[in-house]
Coordinates of C-alpha atoms and ligand atoms in Angstrom, one line a residue:
X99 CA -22.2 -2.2 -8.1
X100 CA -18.5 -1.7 -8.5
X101 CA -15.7 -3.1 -6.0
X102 CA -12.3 -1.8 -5.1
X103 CA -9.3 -4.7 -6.2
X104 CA -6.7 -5.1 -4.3
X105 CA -4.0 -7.0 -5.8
X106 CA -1.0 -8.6 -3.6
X107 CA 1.4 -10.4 -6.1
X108 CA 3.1 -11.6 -3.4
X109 CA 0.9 -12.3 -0.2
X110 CA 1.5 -13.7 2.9
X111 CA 1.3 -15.1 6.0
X112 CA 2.0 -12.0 8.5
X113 CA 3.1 -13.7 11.9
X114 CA 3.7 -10.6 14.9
X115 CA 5.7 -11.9 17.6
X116 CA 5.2 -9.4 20.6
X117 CA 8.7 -9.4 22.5
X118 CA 8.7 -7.7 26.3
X119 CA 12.6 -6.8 25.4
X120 CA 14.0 -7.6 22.3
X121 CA 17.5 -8.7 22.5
X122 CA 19.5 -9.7 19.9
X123 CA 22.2 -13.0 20.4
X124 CA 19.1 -14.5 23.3
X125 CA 16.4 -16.6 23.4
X126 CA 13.7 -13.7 23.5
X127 CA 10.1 -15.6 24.1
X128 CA 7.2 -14.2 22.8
X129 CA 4.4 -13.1 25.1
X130 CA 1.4 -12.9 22.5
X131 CA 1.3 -13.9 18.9
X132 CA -0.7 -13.2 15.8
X133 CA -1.1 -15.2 12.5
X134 CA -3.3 -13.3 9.5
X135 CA -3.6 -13.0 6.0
X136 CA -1.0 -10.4 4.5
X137 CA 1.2 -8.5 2.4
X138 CA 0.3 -4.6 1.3
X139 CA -3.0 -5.4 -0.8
X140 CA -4.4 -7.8 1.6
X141 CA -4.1 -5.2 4.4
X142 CA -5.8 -2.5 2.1
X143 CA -8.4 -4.8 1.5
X144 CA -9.0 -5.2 5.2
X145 CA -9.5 -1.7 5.7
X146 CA -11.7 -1.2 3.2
X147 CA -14.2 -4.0 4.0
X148 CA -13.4 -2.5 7.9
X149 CA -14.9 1.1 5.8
X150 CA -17.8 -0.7 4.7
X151 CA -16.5 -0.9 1.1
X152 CA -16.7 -3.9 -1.4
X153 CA -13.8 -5.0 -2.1
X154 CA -12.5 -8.3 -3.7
X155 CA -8.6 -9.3 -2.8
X156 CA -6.6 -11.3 -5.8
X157 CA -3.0 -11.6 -6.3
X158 CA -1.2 -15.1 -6.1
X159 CA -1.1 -17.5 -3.4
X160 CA 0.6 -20.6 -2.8
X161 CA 0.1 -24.0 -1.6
X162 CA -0.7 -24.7 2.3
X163 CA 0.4 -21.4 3.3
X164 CA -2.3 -19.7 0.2
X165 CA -5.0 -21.5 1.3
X166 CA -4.8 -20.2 4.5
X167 CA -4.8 -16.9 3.2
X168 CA -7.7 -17.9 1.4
X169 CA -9.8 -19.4 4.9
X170 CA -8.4 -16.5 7.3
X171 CA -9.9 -13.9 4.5
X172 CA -12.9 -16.1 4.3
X173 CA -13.1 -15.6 7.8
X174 CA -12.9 -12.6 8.1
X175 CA -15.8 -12.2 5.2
X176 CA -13.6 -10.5 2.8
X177 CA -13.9 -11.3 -0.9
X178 CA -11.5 -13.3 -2.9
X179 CA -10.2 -14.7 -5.7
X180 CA -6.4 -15.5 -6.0
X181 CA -4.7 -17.0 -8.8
X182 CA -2.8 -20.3 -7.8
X183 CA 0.7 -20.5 -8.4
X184 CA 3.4 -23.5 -7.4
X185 CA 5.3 -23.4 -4.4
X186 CA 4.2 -22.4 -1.0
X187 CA 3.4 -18.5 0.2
X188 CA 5.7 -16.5 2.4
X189 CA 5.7 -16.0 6.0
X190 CA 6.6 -12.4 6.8
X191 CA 7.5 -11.8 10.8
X192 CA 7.4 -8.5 12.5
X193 CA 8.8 -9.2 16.1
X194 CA 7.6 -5.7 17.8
X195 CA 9.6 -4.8 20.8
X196 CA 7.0 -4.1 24.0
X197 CA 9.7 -2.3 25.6
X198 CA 10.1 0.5 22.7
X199 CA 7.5 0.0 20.2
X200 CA 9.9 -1.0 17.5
X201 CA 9.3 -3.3 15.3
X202 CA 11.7 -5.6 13.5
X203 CA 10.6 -6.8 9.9
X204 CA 11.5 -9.8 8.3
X205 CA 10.2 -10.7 4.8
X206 CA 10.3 -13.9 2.6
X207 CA 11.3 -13.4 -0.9
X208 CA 8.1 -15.4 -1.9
X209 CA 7.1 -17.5 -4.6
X210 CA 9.1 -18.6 -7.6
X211 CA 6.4 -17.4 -10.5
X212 CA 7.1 -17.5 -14.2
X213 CA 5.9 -16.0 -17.4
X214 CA 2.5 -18.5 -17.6
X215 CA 1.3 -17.5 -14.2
X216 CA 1.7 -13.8 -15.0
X217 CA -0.3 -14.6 -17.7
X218 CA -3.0 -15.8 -15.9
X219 CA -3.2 -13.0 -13.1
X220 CA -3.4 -10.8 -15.7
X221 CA -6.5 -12.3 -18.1
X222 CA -8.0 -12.3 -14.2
X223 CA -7.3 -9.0 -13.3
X224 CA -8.7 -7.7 -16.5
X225 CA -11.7 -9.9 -15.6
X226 CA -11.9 -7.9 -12.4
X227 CA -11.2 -4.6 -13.8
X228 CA -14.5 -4.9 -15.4
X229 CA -16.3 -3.9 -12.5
X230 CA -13.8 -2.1 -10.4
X231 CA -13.9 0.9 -9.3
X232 CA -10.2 1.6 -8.0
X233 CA -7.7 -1.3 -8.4
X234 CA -4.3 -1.1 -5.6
X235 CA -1.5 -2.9 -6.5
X236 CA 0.8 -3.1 -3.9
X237 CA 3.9 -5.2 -2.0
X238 CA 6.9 -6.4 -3.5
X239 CA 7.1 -9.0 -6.9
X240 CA 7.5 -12.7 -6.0
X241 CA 11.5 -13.9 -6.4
X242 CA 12.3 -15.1 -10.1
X243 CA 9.0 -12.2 -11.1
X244 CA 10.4 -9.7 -14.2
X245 CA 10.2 -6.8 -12.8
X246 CA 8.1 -5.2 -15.3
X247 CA 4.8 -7.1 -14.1
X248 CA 3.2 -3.6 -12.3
X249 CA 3.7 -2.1 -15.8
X250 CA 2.6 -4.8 -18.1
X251 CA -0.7 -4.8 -15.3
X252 CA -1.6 -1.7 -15.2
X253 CA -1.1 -1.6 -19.3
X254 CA -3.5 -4.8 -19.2
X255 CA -6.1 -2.7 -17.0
X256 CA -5.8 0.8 -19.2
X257 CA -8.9 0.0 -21.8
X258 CA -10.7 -0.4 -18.3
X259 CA -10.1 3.2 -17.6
X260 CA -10.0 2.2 -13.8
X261 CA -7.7 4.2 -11.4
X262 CA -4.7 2.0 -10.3
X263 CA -3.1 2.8 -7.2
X264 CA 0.2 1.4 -7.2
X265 CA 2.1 1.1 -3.7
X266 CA 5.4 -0.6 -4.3
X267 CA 8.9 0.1 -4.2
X268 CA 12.6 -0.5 -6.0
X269 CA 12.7 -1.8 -9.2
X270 CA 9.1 -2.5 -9.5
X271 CA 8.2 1.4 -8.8
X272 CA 10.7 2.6 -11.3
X273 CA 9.2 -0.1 -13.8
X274 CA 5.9 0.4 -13.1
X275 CA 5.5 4.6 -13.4
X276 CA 6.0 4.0 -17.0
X277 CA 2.8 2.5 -17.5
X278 CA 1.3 6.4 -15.8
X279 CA -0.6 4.7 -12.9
X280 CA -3.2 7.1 -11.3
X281 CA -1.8 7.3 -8.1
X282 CA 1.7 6.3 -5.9
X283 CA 2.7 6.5 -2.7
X284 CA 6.8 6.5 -2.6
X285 CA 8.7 7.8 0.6
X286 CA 10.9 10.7 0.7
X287 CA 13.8 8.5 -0.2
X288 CA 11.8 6.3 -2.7
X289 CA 10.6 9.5 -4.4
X290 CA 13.9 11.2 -4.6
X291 CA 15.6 7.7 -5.8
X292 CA 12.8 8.3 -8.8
X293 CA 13.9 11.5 -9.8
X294 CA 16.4 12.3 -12.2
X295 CA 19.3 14.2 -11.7
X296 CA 17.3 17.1 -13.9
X297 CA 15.2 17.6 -11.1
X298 CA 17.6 17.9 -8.2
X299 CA 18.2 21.6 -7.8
X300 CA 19.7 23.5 -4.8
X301 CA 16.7 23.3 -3.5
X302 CA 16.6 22.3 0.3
X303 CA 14.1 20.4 2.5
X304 CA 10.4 21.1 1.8
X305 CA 11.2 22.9 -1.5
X306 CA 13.5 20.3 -2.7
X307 CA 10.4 17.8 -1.7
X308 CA 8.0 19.6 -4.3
X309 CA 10.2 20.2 -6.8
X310 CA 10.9 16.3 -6.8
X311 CA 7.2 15.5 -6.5
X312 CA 6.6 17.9 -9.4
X313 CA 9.2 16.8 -11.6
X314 CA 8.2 13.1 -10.8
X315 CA 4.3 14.2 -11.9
X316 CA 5.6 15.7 -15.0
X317 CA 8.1 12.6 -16.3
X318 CA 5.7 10.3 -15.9
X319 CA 2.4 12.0 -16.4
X320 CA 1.1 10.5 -12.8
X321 CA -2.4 12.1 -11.8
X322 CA -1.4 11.8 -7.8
X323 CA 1.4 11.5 -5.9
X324 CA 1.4 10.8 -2.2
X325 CA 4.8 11.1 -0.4
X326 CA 4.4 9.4 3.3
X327 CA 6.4 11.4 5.6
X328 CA 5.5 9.2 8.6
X329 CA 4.3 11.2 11.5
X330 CA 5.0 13.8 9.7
X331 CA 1.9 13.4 7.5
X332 CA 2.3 13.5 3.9
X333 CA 2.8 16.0 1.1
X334 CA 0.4 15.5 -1.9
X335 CA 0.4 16.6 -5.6
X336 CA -3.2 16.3 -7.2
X337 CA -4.0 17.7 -10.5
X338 CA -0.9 20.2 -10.3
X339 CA -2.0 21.6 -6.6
X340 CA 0.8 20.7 -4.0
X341 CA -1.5 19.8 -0.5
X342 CA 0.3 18.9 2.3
X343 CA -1.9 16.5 5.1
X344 CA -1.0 16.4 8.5
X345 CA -0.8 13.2 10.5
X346 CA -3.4 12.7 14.1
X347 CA -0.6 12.6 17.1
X348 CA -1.3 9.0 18.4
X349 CA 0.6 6.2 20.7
X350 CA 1.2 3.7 18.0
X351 CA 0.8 0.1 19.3
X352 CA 2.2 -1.2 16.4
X353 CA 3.0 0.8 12.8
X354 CA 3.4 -2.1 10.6
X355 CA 0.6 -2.0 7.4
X356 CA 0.0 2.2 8.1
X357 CA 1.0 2.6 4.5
X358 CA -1.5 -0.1 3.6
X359 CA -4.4 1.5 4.9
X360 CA -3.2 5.3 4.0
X361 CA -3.3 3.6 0.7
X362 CA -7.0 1.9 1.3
X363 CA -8.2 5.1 3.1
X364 CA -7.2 7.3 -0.8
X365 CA -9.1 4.0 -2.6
X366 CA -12.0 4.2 -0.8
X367 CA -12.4 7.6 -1.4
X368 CA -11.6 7.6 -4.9
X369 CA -14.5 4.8 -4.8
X370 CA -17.1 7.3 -2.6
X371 CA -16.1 10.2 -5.3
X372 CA -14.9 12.3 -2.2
X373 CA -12.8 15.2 -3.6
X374 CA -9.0 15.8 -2.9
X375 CA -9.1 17.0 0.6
X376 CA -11.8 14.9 2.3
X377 CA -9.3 11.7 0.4
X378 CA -6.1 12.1 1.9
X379 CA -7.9 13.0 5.7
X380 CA -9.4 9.9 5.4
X381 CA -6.3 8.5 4.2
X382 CA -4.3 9.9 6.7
X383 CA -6.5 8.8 9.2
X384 CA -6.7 5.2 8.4
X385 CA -2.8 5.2 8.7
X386 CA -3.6 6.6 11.9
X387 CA -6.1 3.9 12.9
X388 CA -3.9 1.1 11.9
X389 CA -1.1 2.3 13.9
X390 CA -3.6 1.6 17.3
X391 CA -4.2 -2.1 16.7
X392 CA -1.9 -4.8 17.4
X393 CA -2.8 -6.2 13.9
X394 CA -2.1 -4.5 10.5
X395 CA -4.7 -3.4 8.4
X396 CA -7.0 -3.3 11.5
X397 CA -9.2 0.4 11.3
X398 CA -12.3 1.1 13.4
X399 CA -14.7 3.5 11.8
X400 CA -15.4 5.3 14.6
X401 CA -11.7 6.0 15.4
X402 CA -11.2 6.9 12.0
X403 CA -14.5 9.3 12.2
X404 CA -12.7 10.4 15.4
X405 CA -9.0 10.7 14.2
X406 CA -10.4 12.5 11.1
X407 CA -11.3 15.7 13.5
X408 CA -7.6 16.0 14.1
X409 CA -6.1 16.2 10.6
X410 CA -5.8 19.4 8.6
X411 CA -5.0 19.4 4.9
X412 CA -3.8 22.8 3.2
X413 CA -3.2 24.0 -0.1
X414 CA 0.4 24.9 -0.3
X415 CA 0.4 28.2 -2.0
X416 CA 3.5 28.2 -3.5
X417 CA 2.6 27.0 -7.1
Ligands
TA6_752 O1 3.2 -3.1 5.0 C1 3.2 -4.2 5.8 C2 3.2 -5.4 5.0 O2 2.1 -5.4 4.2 C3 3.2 -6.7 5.9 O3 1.9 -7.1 6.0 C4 4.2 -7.6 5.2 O4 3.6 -8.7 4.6 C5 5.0 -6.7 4.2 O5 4.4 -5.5 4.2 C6 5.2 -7.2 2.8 O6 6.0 -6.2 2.1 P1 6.5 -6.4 0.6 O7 7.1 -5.1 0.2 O8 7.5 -7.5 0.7 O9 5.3 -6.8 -0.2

């Protein structure tokens, strides 16, 4: 049977630091802290082994800090196979603020990696592809990385004929479109940082959102485009329909990885063959479901079952 790849070029150790009051110039102490596997793919692969799905995590990891990625997805009995590069890992910290709910992000650079080890990821992706069924690329590119690698991948995966998903940002999104991935998942910013003068009208708010979305479909031939509005949802463009999917109303414990498992919640569906609408609900609700655990790329399939119920998706009908 087929698996869902995830791969996380650079992965990390994720390390929450829950704060009661976060203040900035004190010695704030921590009252609870988690240490887990990480980076955007990683997290998608959590949520869909959480979904039930098979799923095999690869990307590159690094010295001490990669093996215990590798032994904290071991134990967690998710599926992997990362390529080893020199160097160690990253740590990325999110110190979440009791008091507000906020959470403040820091994130390593990563690894050093050069021309030879892009090599090898990519003869092992391809190895991958073979029996994939959706492959998510996702997370930033390792310092001293060209920033072509999402393109030249997805190029590498093509004769595979496998969806790719890729959920990045930057330079690494604007490189990587070229290669006409199936599916991306910018933010409003992200998406209008994509778009080309040409595109920008006089167009204001929702409209101007479409007709970037459109115009970003047509440059770049992408099959799906996902723009995460936060709470607000998300506004969709699949197969030249405009959808726009609400978010469930929830009490985030902590947001971080949301985007992950949106991402994870579209993959799994692409892998169940679930049509447009029934995809981003799910995806929508495993944002959703993230968003109530302290960890990222946590989702319970009963509270995603649950959270589902709340969501609407509707065609806009101005196409
Ligand atoms: O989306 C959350 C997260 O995946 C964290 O787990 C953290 O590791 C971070 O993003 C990494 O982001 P980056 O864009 O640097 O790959």
């Amino acid at each position: 049977t087929r698996h869902i790849t995830t791969v996380t070029l650079n992965a990390a150790i994720d390390k929450t630091y829950f704060v009661p009051d976060l203040v900035p110039g004190k010695a704030n102490r921590a009252s609870r802290t988690i240490a887990q596997a990480g980076g955007k793919g990683i997290n998608a692969a959590r949520v869909a082994h959480a979904l039930g799905e098979p799923v095999i995590a690869t990307g590159f990891a690094a010295g001490l800090n990669g093996q215990m990625i590798r032994s904290g997805l071991t134990q967690e009995g998710i599926p992997h196979s990362f390529v080893e590069a020199a160097g160690e890992s990253r740590t990325c910290l999110n110190l979440l603020n009791e008091a507000t709910g906020e959470s403040l992000e820091i994130l390593e650079a990563g690894i050093q990696i050069g021309e030879d080890d892009c090599e090898r990821l990519f003869t092992h992706v391809k190895e991958l592809a073979a029996t994939s069924s959706v492959i998510v690329m996702s997370g930033s590119i390792p310092s001293g990385g060209s920033p072509d690698i999402y393109r030249r991948l997805i190029e590498a995966v093509k004769e595979f004929r496998v969806p790719v998903i890729l959920d990045t940002s930057g330079e690494a999104l604007l490189s990587g479109i070229q290669a006409a991935p199936f599916m991306i998942k910018p933010n409003k910013e992200e998406a209008a940082r994509l778009t080309s003068e040409a595109a920008k009208d006089d167009a204001e708010g929702d409209e101007r959102l479409h007709e970037t979305i459109r115009y970003l479909a047509q440059a770049n031939q992408i099959p799906c485009i996902a723009v995460s509005l936060g709470e607000k949802g998300a506004v969709a463009l699949y197969q030249g329909k405009l959808y726009s999917v609400s978010a469930a109303k929830v009490q985030a414990v902590n947001p971080v990885g949301s985007g992950d498992a949106f991402v994870a919640g579209f993959a799994v569906s692409l892998h169940r063959g679930y049509d447009i609408a029934s995809s981003l609900m799910l995806a929508s609700a495993c944002g959703a479901s993230n968003s109530l655990h302290s960890a990222a790329g946590i989702v319970l399939p009963d509270e995603v079952a649950a959270l589902i119920e709340q969501i609407e998706v509707r065609e806009l009908a101005d196409l």
